[in-house]
Amino acid sequence: PDKLYENNKNELVSILHLEEIIKKPVRQLSLGERMKCELVASLLHDPKILFLDEPTIGLDAVSKVTVRNFIKEINKKKNVTIILTTHDMKDIESLAKRLIIIGKGKKLYDGDIKDIKEKYTKNKIVEIFFSDLKTLPNIKNTKIVSKEKDVVRILIDTKKISVSSITLEYSKVCEIKDVNIIEKGIDDIIYDLYQDLEL
């Protein structure tokens, strides 16, 4: 209906700040502008499900963030189910709660992103930036990956030892300036999954 169309168009154009852009011919739009307009067009009729295939491919960093934020907002505001196919791991981490991984025509994983991260990220690297370190503490279930002038990197098994217990032990032998925790990214997790399944 015309009223729904007008309301939706005005709301979506406003959210993406497209007031000037929608007056331009399509051939004059950048890739990012075109993608935003396509998103608006796909939502004009209030769909219950929206299928997006690589929605941020080829976009600059600012446009990617804008599109991701828009997708999140529309999902919440309009209660639209969004099915996203992408190879962009930042899209997955930013937008998805449920992840389905397909390889060689088979469903390899179907579940929560949090669950797959827990399964494949039992090890973390803890970076401790320090001053006045006299001796390295001997801590079970850890391995020193590297030590430089003012930083030590420690591989830990988070199922057996906590980051806080590591920092506590180090605080006994030096002044800790900062702590950084490095976890596997979703790229590495999916790679490990494929390795496990020998794909």
PDB file of C-alpha atoms in Angstrom:
ATOM      1  CA  PRO A   1       0.000   0.000   0.000  1.00  0.00           C
ATOM      2  CA  ASP A   2       1.121   3.554  -0.782  1.00  0.00           C
ATOM      3  CA  LYS A   3       1.055   4.671   2.853  1.00  0.00           C
ATOM      4  CA  LEU A   4       3.231   1.756   4.036  1.00  0.00           C
ATOM      5  CA  TYR A   5       5.597   2.328   1.101  1.00  0.00           C
ATOM      6  CA  GLU A   6       5.991   6.037   1.910  1.00  0.00           C
ATOM      7  CA  ASN A   7       6.466   5.420   5.637  1.00  0.00           C
ATOM      8  CA  ASN A   8       9.038   2.700   5.070  1.00  0.00           C
ATOM      9  CA  LYS A   9      10.890   4.658   2.395  1.00  0.00           C
ATOM     10  CA  ASN A  10      11.105   7.800   4.535  1.00  0.00           C
ATOM     11  CA  GLU A  11      12.221   5.876   7.627  1.00  0.00           C
ATOM     12  CA  LEU A  12      14.868   3.801   5.813  1.00  0.00           C
ATOM     13  CA  VAL A  13      16.222   6.762   3.833  1.00  0.00           C
ATOM     14  CA  SER A  14      16.477   8.729   7.072  1.00  0.00           C
ATOM     15  CA  ILE A  15      18.313   5.937   8.933  1.00  0.00           C
ATOM     16  CA  LEU A  16      20.918   5.651   6.147  1.00  0.00           C
ATOM     17  CA  HIS A  17      21.028   9.418   5.416  1.00  0.00           C
ATOM     18  CA  LEU A  18      20.186   8.911   1.737  1.00  0.00           C
ATOM     19  CA  GLU A  19      18.052  12.014   1.224  1.00  0.00           C
ATOM     20  CA  GLU A  20      20.393  13.454  -1.459  1.00  0.00           C
ATOM     21  CA  ILE A  21      21.564  10.152  -2.890  1.00  0.00           C
ATOM     22  CA  ILE A  22      18.108   8.865  -3.916  1.00  0.00           C
ATOM     23  CA  LYS A  23      17.783  11.780  -6.328  1.00  0.00           C
ATOM     24  CA  LYS A  24      20.890  10.687  -8.290  1.00  0.00           C
ATOM     25  CA  PRO A  25      20.850   8.343 -11.307  1.00  0.00           C
ATOM     26  CA  VAL A  26      22.090   4.846 -10.360  1.00  0.00           C
ATOM     27  CA  ARG A  27      25.084   5.078 -12.738  1.00  0.00           C
ATOM     28  CA  GLN A  28      26.411   8.014 -10.676  1.00  0.00           C
ATOM     29  CA  LEU A  29      26.290   6.159  -7.349  1.00  0.00           C
ATOM     30  CA  SER A  30      29.333   4.642  -5.709  1.00  0.00           C
ATOM     31  CA  LEU A  31      29.253   0.943  -4.790  1.00  0.00           C
ATOM     32  CA  GLY A  32      28.544   1.814  -1.143  1.00  0.00           C
ATOM     33  CA  GLU A  33      25.698   4.178  -2.077  1.00  0.00           C
ATOM     34  CA  ARG A  34      24.210   1.572  -4.408  1.00  0.00           C
ATOM     35  CA  MET A  35      24.359  -1.109  -1.696  1.00  0.00           C
ATOM     36  CA  LYS A  36      22.560   1.167   0.782  1.00  0.00           C
ATOM     37  CA  CYS A  37      19.854   1.929  -1.792  1.00  0.00           C
ATOM     38  CA  GLU A  38      19.441  -1.787  -2.550  1.00  0.00           C
ATOM     39  CA  LEU A  39      18.991  -2.478   1.158  1.00  0.00           C
ATOM     40  CA  VAL A  40      16.279   0.192   1.329  1.00  0.00           C
ATOM     41  CA  ALA A  41      14.551  -1.234  -1.768  1.00  0.00           C
ATOM     42  CA  SER A  42      14.600  -4.756  -0.320  1.00  0.00           C
ATOM     43  CA  LEU A  43      12.910  -3.572   2.897  1.00  0.00           C
ATOM     44  CA  LEU A  44      10.172  -1.352   1.449  1.00  0.00           C
ATOM     45  CA  HIS A  45       7.491  -4.069   1.642  1.00  0.00           C
ATOM     46  CA  ASP A  46       8.265  -5.124   5.271  1.00  0.00           C
ATOM     47  CA  PRO A  47       9.636  -8.598   4.561  1.00  0.00           C
ATOM     48  CA  LYS A  48       9.763 -11.083   7.432  1.00  0.00           C
ATOM     49  CA  ILE A  49      12.969 -12.659   6.052  1.00  0.00           C
ATOM     50  CA  LEU A  50      15.776 -10.835   4.260  1.00  0.00           C
ATOM     51  CA  PHE A  51      18.428 -12.800   2.355  1.00  0.00           C
ATOM     52  CA  LEU A  52      21.736 -10.948   1.948  1.00  0.00           C
ATOM     53  CA  ASP A  53      24.585 -12.328  -0.148  1.00  0.00           C
ATOM     54  CA  GLU A  54      27.965 -10.734   0.643  1.00  0.00           C
ATOM     55  CA  PRO A  55      26.373  -7.370   1.559  1.00  0.00           C
ATOM     56  CA  THR A  56      29.668  -5.619   2.349  1.00  0.00           C
ATOM     57  CA  ILE A  57      31.870  -7.032  -0.414  1.00  0.00           C
ATOM     58  CA  GLY A  58      33.940  -4.327  -2.092  1.00  0.00           C
ATOM     59  CA  LEU A  59      32.839  -1.596   0.309  1.00  0.00           C
ATOM     60  CA  ASP A  60      35.235   0.803   2.028  1.00  0.00           C
ATOM     61  CA  ALA A  61      35.638   0.563   5.823  1.00  0.00           C
ATOM     62  CA  VAL A  62      33.149   3.353   6.619  1.00  0.00           C
ATOM     63  CA  SER A  63      30.457   1.917   4.322  1.00  0.00           C
ATOM     64  CA  LYS A  64      30.958  -1.566   5.794  1.00  0.00           C
ATOM     65  CA  VAL A  65      30.362  -0.289   9.321  1.00  0.00           C
ATOM     66  CA  THR A  66      27.332   1.742   8.166  1.00  0.00           C
ATOM     67  CA  VAL A  67      25.776  -1.277   6.424  1.00  0.00           C
ATOM     68  CA  ARG A  68      26.447  -3.572   9.409  1.00  0.00           C
ATOM     69  CA  ASN A  69      24.930  -1.075  11.843  1.00  0.00           C
ATOM     70  CA  PHE A  70      21.897  -0.659   9.570  1.00  0.00           C
ATOM     71  CA  ILE A  71      21.369  -4.435   9.361  1.00  0.00           C
ATOM     72  CA  LYS A  72      21.536  -4.718  13.164  1.00  0.00           C
ATOM     73  CA  GLU A  73      19.111  -1.835  13.637  1.00  0.00           C
ATOM     74  CA  ILE A  74      16.588  -3.199  11.114  1.00  0.00           C
ATOM     75  CA  ASN A  75      16.795  -6.649  12.683  1.00  0.00           C
ATOM     76  CA  LYS A  76      15.851  -5.190  16.082  1.00  0.00           C
ATOM     77  CA  LYS A  77      13.449  -2.472  14.969  1.00  0.00           C
ATOM     78  CA  LYS A  78      11.449  -4.412  12.376  1.00  0.00           C
ATOM     79  CA  ASN A  79      12.051  -7.922  13.755  1.00  0.00           C
ATOM     80  CA  VAL A  80      13.331  -9.079  10.354  1.00  0.00           C
ATOM     81  CA  THR A  81      15.082 -12.444  10.219  1.00  0.00           C
ATOM     82  CA  ILE A  82      18.283 -11.951   8.239  1.00  0.00           C
ATOM     83  CA  ILE A  83      20.000 -14.821   6.467  1.00  0.00           C
ATOM     84  CA  LEU A  84      23.484 -13.739   5.510  1.00  0.00           C
ATOM     85  CA  THR A  85      25.890 -15.578   3.223  1.00  0.00           C
ATOM     86  CA  THR A  86      29.398 -14.196   3.440  1.00  0.00           C
ATOM     87  CA  HIS A  87      33.103 -14.954   3.539  1.00  0.00           C
ATOM     88  CA  ASP A  88      33.742 -11.735   5.469  1.00  0.00           C
ATOM     89  CA  MET A  89      34.468 -12.854   9.023  1.00  0.00           C
ATOM     90  CA  LYS A  90      33.872  -9.343  10.388  1.00  0.00           C
ATOM     91  CA  ASP A  91      30.310  -9.538   9.014  1.00  0.00           C
ATOM     92  CA  ILE A  92      29.851 -12.828  10.849  1.00  0.00           C
ATOM     93  CA  GLU A  93      31.259 -11.573  14.145  1.00  0.00           C
ATOM     94  CA  SER A  94      29.344  -8.283  13.933  1.00  0.00           C
ATOM     95  CA  LEU A  95      25.965  -9.598  12.832  1.00  0.00           C
ATOM     96  CA  ALA A  96      25.443 -13.295  13.455  1.00  0.00           C
ATOM     97  CA  LYS A  97      24.264 -15.110  16.550  1.00  0.00           C
ATOM     98  CA  ARG A  98      23.761 -18.441  14.823  1.00  0.00           C
ATOM     99  CA  LEU A  99      26.338 -19.790  12.405  1.00  0.00           C
ATOM    100  CA  ILE A 100      25.930 -22.483   9.764  1.00  0.00           C
ATOM    101  CA  ILE A 101      29.175 -23.620   8.115  1.00  0.00           C
ATOM    102  CA  ILE A 102      28.975 -25.558   4.853  1.00  0.00           C
ATOM    103  CA  GLY A 103      31.858 -27.405   3.220  1.00  0.00           C
ATOM    104  CA  LYS A 104      31.832 -29.740   0.204  1.00  0.00           C
ATOM    105  CA  GLY A 105      28.045 -29.611   0.154  1.00  0.00           C
ATOM    106  CA  LYS A 106      27.650 -30.751   3.767  1.00  0.00           C
ATOM    107  CA  LYS A 107      26.540 -28.899   6.860  1.00  0.00           C
ATOM    108  CA  LEU A 108      29.581 -28.942   9.142  1.00  0.00           C
ATOM    109  CA  TYR A 109      28.308 -26.801  11.979  1.00  0.00           C
ATOM    110  CA  ASP A 110      25.001 -25.302  13.010  1.00  0.00           C
ATOM    111  CA  GLY A 111      24.919 -23.431  16.274  1.00  0.00           C
ATOM    112  CA  ASP A 112      25.836 -20.474  18.376  1.00  0.00           C
ATOM    113  CA  ILE A 113      28.993 -18.506  17.536  1.00  0.00           C
ATOM    114  CA  LYS A 114      29.800 -18.436  21.255  1.00  0.00           C
ATOM    115  CA  ASP A 115      29.796 -22.272  21.373  1.00  0.00           C
ATOM    116  CA  ILE A 116      32.164 -22.712  18.432  1.00  0.00           C
ATOM    117  CA  LYS A 117      34.501 -20.106  19.918  1.00  0.00           C
ATOM    118  CA  GLU A 118      34.549 -21.971  23.243  1.00  0.00           C
ATOM    119  CA  LYS A 119      35.259 -25.286  21.518  1.00  0.00           C
ATOM    120  CA  TYR A 120      38.115 -23.994  19.376  1.00  0.00           C
ATOM    121  CA  THR A 121      39.687 -21.321  21.586  1.00  0.00           C
ATOM    122  CA  LYS A 122      40.761 -23.140  24.709  1.00  0.00           C
ATOM    123  CA  ASN A 123      44.219 -21.586  24.315  1.00  0.00           C
ATOM    124  CA  LYS A 124      44.861 -17.867  24.605  1.00  0.00           C
ATOM    125  CA  ILE A 125      47.995 -15.772  24.601  1.00  0.00           C
ATOM    126  CA  VAL A 126      48.353 -13.392  27.511  1.00  0.00           C
ATOM    127  CA  GLU A 127      50.722 -10.469  26.980  1.00  0.00           C
ATOM    128  CA  ILE A 128      52.016  -8.939  30.192  1.00  0.00           C
ATOM    129  CA  PHE A 129      53.748  -5.586  29.898  1.00  0.00           C
ATOM    130  CA  PHE A 130      55.942  -5.043  32.921  1.00  0.00           C
ATOM    131  CA  SER A 131      58.810  -3.232  34.567  1.00  0.00           C
ATOM    132  CA  ASP A 132      61.385  -4.665  36.982  1.00  0.00           C
ATOM    133  CA  LEU A 133      60.834  -8.350  36.221  1.00  0.00           C
ATOM    134  CA  LYS A 134      63.522 -10.259  38.128  1.00  0.00           C
ATOM    135  CA  THR A 135      62.523 -13.868  37.448  1.00  0.00           C
ATOM    136  CA  LEU A 136      59.862 -15.606  35.387  1.00  0.00           C
ATOM    137  CA  PRO A 137      57.366 -17.433  37.590  1.00  0.00           C
ATOM    138  CA  ASN A 138      56.980 -21.155  36.926  1.00  0.00           C
ATOM    139  CA  ILE A 139      53.226 -21.614  36.385  1.00  0.00           C
ATOM    140  CA  LYS A 140      51.600 -24.953  35.488  1.00  0.00           C
ATOM    141  CA  ASN A 141      49.530 -25.190  32.278  1.00  0.00           C
ATOM    142  CA  THR A 142      51.363 -22.245  30.699  1.00  0.00           C
ATOM    143  CA  LYS A 143      54.128 -21.879  28.142  1.00  0.00           C
ATOM    144  CA  ILE A 144      56.296 -18.807  27.563  1.00  0.00           C
ATOM    145  CA  VAL A 145      55.939 -17.984  23.872  1.00  0.00           C
ATOM    146  CA  SER A 146      58.347 -15.039  23.909  1.00  0.00           C
ATOM    147  CA  LYS A 147      60.015 -12.585  26.251  1.00  0.00           C
ATOM    148  CA  GLU A 148      61.309  -9.191  25.268  1.00  0.00           C
ATOM    149  CA  LYS A 149      62.642  -6.213  27.175  1.00  0.00           C
ATOM    150  CA  ASP A 150      59.335  -5.242  28.775  1.00  0.00           C
ATOM    151  CA  VAL A 151      56.754  -7.800  27.588  1.00  0.00           C
ATOM    152  CA  VAL A 152      56.253 -11.515  28.048  1.00  0.00           C
ATOM    153  CA  ARG A 153      53.806 -13.598  25.986  1.00  0.00           C
ATOM    154  CA  ILE A 154      52.340 -16.660  27.673  1.00  0.00           C
ATOM    155  CA  LEU A 155      50.248 -19.402  26.059  1.00  0.00           C
ATOM    156  CA  ILE A 156      47.589 -20.631  28.473  1.00  0.00           C
ATOM    157  CA  ASP A 157      44.951 -23.341  28.487  1.00  0.00           C
ATOM    158  CA  THR A 158      41.863 -21.512  29.736  1.00  0.00           C
ATOM    159  CA  LYS A 159      40.213 -24.791  30.753  1.00  0.00           C
ATOM    160  CA  LYS A 160      42.982 -25.347  33.306  1.00  0.00           C
ATOM    161  CA  ILE A 161      44.088 -21.874  34.382  1.00  0.00           C
ATOM    162  CA  SER A 162      42.594 -18.378  34.418  1.00  0.00           C
ATOM    163  CA  VAL A 163      44.081 -15.139  33.139  1.00  0.00           C
ATOM    164  CA  SER A 164      43.619 -13.588  36.588  1.00  0.00           C
ATOM    165  CA  SER A 165      45.745 -16.276  38.258  1.00  0.00           C
ATOM    166  CA  ILE A 166      48.537 -15.621  35.721  1.00  0.00           C
ATOM    167  CA  THR A 167      48.474 -11.875  36.375  1.00  0.00           C
ATOM    168  CA  LEU A 168      48.432 -12.526  40.126  1.00  0.00           C
ATOM    169  CA  GLU A 169      51.580 -14.654  39.892  1.00  0.00           C
ATOM    170  CA  TYR A 170      53.331 -12.039  37.749  1.00  0.00           C
ATOM    171  CA  SER A 171      52.294  -9.217  40.060  1.00  0.00           C
ATOM    172  CA  LYS A 172      54.330 -10.949  42.795  1.00  0.00           C
ATOM    173  CA  VAL A 173      57.563 -10.639  40.788  1.00  0.00           C
ATOM    174  CA  CYS A 174      57.134  -7.392  38.827  1.00  0.00           C
ATOM    175  CA  GLU A 175      55.114  -4.253  38.350  1.00  0.00           C
ATOM    176  CA  ILE A 176      52.466  -4.935  35.703  1.00  0.00           C
ATOM    177  CA  LYS A 177      51.856  -1.989  33.376  1.00  0.00           C
ATOM    178  CA  ASP A 178      49.285  -3.599  31.094  1.00  0.00           C
ATOM    179  CA  VAL A 179      47.743  -6.942  30.137  1.00  0.00           C
ATOM    180  CA  ASN A 180      46.520  -7.919  26.682  1.00  0.00           C
ATOM    181  CA  ILE A 181      44.622 -11.118  25.845  1.00  0.00           C
ATOM    182  CA  ILE A 182      44.908 -12.469  22.306  1.00  0.00           C
ATOM    183  CA  GLU A 183      42.257 -14.937  21.185  1.00  0.00           C
ATOM    184  CA  LYS A 184      41.801 -16.797  17.924  1.00  0.00           C
ATOM    185  CA  GLY A 185      39.729 -14.944  15.361  1.00  0.00           C
ATOM    186  CA  ILE A 186      36.764 -16.555  13.623  1.00  0.00           C
ATOM    187  CA  ASP A 187      38.974 -17.122  10.507  1.00  0.00           C
ATOM    188  CA  ASP A 188      41.323 -19.354  12.511  1.00  0.00           C
ATOM    189  CA  ILE A 189      38.437 -21.133  14.227  1.00  0.00           C
ATOM    190  CA  ILE A 190      36.811 -22.048  10.907  1.00  0.00           C
ATOM    191  CA  TYR A 191      40.193 -23.148   9.553  1.00  0.00           C
ATOM    192  CA  ASP A 192      40.631 -25.454  12.585  1.00  0.00           C
ATOM    193  CA  LEU A 193      37.133 -26.854  12.053  1.00  0.00           C
ATOM    194  CA  TYR A 194      37.937 -27.671   8.425  1.00  0.00           C
ATOM    195  CA  GLN A 195      41.242 -29.266   9.519  1.00  0.00           C
ATOM    196  CA  ASP A 196      39.427 -31.425  12.088  1.00  0.00           C
ATOM    197  CA  LEU A 197      37.045 -32.630   9.399  1.00  0.00           C
ATOM    198  CA  GLU A 198      39.907 -33.011   6.867  1.00  0.00           C
ATOM    199  CA  LEU A 199      38.241 -30.883   4.223  1.00  0.00           C
TER     200      LEU A 199
END
